[in-house]
Coordinates of C-alpha atoms (C1' of nucleotides) in Angstrom, one line a residue:
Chain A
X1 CA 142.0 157.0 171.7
X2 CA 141.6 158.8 168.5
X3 CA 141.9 155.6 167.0
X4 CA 138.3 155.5 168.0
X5 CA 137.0 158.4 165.7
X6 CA 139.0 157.2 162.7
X7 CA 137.4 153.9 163.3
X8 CA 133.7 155.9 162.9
X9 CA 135.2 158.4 159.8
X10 CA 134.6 155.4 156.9
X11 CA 130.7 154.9 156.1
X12 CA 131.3 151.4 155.4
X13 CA 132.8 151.3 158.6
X14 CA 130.0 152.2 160.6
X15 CA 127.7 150.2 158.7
X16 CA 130.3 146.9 159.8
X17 CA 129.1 148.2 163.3
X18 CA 125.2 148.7 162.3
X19 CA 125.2 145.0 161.0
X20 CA 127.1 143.7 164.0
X21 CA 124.6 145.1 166.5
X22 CA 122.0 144.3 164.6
X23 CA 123.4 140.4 164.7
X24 CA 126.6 139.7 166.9
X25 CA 129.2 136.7 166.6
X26 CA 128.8 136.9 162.2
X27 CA 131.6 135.8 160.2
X28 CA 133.2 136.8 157.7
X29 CA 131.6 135.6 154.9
X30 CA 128.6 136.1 156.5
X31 CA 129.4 139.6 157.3
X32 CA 130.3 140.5 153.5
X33 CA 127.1 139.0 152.2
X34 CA 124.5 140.8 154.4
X35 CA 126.7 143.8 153.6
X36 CA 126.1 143.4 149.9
X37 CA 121.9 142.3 150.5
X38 CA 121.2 144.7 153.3
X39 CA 123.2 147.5 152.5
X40 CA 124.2 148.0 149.3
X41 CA 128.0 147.6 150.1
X42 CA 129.8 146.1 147.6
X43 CA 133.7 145.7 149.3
X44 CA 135.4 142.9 148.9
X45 CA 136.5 140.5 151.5
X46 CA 139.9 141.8 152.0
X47 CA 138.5 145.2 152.5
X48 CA 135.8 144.1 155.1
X49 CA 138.9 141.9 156.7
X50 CA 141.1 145.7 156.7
X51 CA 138.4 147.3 158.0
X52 CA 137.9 144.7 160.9
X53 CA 141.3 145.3 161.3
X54 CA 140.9 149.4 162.1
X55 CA 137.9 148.8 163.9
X56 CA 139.5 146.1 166.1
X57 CA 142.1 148.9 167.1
X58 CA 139.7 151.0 168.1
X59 CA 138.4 148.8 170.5
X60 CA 135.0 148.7 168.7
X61 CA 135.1 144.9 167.4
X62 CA 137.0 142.0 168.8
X63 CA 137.8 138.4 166.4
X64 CA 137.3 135.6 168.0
X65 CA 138.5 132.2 166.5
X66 CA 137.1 129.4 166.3
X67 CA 138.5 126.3 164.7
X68 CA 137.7 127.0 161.2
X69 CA 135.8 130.2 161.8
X70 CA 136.8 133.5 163.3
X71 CA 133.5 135.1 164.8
X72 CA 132.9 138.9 165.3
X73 CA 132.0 140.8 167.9
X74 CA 130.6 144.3 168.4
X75 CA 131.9 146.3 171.6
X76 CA 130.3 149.9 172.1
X77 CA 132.1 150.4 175.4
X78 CA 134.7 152.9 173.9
X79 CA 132.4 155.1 172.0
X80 CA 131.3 156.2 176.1
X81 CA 134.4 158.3 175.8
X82 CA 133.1 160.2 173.3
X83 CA 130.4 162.0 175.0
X84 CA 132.0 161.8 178.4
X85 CA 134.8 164.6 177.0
X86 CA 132.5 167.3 175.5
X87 CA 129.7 166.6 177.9
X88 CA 126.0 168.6 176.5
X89 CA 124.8 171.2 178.6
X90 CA 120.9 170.2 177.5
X91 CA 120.0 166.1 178.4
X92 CA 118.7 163.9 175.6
X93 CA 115.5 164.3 176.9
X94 CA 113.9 165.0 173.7
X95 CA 111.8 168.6 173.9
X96 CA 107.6 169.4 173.2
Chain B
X1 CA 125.9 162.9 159.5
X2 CA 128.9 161.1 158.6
X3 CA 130.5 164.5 158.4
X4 CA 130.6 164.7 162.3
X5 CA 132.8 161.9 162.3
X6 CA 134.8 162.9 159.6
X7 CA 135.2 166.1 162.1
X8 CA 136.3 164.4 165.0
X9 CA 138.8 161.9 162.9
X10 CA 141.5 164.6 163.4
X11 CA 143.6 165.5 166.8
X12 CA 144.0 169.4 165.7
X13 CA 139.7 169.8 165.2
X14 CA 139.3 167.5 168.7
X15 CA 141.7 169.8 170.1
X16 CA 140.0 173.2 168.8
X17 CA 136.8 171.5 170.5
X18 CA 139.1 171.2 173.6
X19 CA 139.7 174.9 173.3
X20 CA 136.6 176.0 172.4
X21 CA 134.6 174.0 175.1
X22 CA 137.2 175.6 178.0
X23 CA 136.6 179.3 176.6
X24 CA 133.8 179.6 174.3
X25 CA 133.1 182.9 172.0
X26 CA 137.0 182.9 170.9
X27 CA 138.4 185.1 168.0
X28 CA 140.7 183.1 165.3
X29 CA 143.7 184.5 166.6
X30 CA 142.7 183.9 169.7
X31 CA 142.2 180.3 169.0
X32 CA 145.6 180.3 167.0
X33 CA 147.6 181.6 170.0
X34 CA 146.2 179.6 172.6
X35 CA 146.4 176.5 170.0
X36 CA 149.8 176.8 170.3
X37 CA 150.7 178.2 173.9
X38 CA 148.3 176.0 175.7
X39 CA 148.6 172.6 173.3
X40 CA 151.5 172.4 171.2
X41 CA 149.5 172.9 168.2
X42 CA 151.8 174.6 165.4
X43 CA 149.4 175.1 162.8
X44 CA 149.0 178.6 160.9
X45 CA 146.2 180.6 160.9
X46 CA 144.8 179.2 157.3
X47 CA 145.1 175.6 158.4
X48 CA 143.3 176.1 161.4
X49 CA 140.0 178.5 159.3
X50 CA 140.1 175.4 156.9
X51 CA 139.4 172.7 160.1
X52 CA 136.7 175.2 161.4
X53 CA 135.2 174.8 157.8
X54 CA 135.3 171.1 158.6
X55 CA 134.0 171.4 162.1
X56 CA 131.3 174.8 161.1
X57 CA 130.3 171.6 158.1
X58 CA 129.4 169.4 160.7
X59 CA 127.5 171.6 162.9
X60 CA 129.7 171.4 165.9
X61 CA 131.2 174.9 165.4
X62 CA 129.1 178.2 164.6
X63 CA 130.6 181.4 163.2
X64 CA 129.4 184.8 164.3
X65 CA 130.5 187.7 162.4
X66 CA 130.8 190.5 164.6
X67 CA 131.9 193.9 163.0
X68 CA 135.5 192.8 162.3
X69 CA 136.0 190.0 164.5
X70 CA 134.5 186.6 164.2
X71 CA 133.5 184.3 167.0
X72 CA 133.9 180.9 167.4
X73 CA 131.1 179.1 169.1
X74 CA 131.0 175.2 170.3
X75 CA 128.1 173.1 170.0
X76 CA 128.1 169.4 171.1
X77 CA 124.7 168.8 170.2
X78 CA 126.0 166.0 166.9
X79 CA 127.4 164.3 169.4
X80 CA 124.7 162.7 170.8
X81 CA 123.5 160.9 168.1
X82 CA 126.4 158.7 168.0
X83 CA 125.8 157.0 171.4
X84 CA 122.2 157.5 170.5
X85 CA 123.1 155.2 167.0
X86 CA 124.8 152.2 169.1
X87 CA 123.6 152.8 172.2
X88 CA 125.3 150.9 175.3
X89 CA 124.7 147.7 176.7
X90 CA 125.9 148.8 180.3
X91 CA 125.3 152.2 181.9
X92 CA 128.0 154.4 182.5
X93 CA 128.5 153.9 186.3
X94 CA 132.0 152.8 187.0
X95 CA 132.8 149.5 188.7
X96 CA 134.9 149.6 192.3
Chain C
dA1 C1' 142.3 209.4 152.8
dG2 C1' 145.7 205.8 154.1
dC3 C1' 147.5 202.0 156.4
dA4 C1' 147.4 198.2 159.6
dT5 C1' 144.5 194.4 161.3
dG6 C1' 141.3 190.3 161.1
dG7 C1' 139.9 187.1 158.0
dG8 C1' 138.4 184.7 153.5
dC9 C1' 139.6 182.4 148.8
dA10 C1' 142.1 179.5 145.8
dA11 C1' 145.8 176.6 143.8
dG12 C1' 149.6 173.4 144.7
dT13 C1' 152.0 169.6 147.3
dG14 C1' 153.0 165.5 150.1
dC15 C1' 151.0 162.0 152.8
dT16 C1' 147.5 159.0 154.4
dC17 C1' 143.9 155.8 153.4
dA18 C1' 140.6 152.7 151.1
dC19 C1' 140.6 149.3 147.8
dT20 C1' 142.4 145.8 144.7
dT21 C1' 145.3 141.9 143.2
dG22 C1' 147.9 137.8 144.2
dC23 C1' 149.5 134.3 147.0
dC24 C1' 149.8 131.6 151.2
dT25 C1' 148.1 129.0 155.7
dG26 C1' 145.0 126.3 158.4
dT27 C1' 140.7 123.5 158.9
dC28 C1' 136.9 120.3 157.6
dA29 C1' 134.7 116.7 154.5
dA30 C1' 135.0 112.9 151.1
Chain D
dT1 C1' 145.1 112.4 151.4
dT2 C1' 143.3 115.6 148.5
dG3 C1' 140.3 119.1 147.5
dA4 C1' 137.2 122.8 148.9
dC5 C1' 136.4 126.4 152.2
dA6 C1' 137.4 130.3 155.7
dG7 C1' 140.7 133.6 156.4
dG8 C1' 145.4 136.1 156.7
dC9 C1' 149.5 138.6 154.6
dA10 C1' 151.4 141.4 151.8
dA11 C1' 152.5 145.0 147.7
dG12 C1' 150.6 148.3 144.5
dT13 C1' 147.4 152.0 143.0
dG14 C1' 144.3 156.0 143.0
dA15 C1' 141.6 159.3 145.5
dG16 C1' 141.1 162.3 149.5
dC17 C1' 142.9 165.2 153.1
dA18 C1' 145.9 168.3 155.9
dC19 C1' 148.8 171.9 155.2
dT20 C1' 151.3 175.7 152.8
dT21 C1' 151.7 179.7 149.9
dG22 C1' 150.0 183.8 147.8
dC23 C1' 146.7 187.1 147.0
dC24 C1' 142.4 189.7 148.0
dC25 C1' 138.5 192.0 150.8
dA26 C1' 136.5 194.4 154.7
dT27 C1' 136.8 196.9 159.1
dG28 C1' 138.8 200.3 162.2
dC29 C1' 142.1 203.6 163.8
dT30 C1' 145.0 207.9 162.9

DNA sequence: AGCATGGGCAAGTGCTCACTTGCCTGTCAA
DNA sequence: TTGACAGGCAAGTGAGCACTTGCCCATGCT
């Protein structure tokens, strides 16, 4: 479970899960060049690939392969968790 | 922003939100004792003012200098931005 | 006034983590 | 089959973080 928060502490992490929603099932490659145009983000591939690897603990992203590619896939099911255990007294229900 | 999740990366701050969200308005040694009655949590009293800097950083925690006491307050209100950033493709209703 | 209590401030230490470098495996096209 | 491409598997390094230790300041009670 607190994998999940460790998973959202890195920056470059979170933006891995901006670029993901914004287009699911990327690749690798693909993945580390929109990082670099979009975003500024200038990691190599091994560090996007250890990062996947955090963020796959967490629950957030899952790999799946296929033949020569491994496609990736955003999952913002555990991030739920997060506001179910300190629940806010006021609603998101933006005020005046 | 990012600071809110650098808050929540570690067990002993989520726990002090734990604490703090079942009895709000604590002292420090309040916090301390009940840290480690209630959780386990060994930490001394320096370790535990320096996560409260971390947590007071990322607005989830307010200080209120009372005299000479201070008072811990909780406020959840960060956390909705993260399910507000990747917001979820199912509601939160649970299945059978 | 004098001392105990509640808490802040700062330096030092060990460990974790992000990132790099280098090499190795499996898949497609020519 | 051989080469190029997509990706994984380590080991090593430097920076950041959690925690401790020691000292200092302010408040309140006697």
């Amino acid at each position: 479970m607190g994998d999940v928060f460790k998973a959202l502490a890195d920056p470059t992490r979170r933006t891995i899960l901006d670029e993901l929603q914004e287009r699911d099932g990327q690749t690798l490659f693909e993945l580390c060049s929109r990082l670099v145009m979009r975003h500024g983000v200038g990691s190599t591939r091994q560090a996007v690939s250890q990062h996947l690897d955090v963020l796959e603990d967490a629950g957030l992203v899952s790999r799946r392969r296929e033949g020569r590619y491994t496609f990736l896939h955003l999952d913002t099911a555990p991030l739920r968790a997060i506001t179910e255990r300190w629940p806010t007294t006021d609603p998101p229900e933006g005020p005046p």
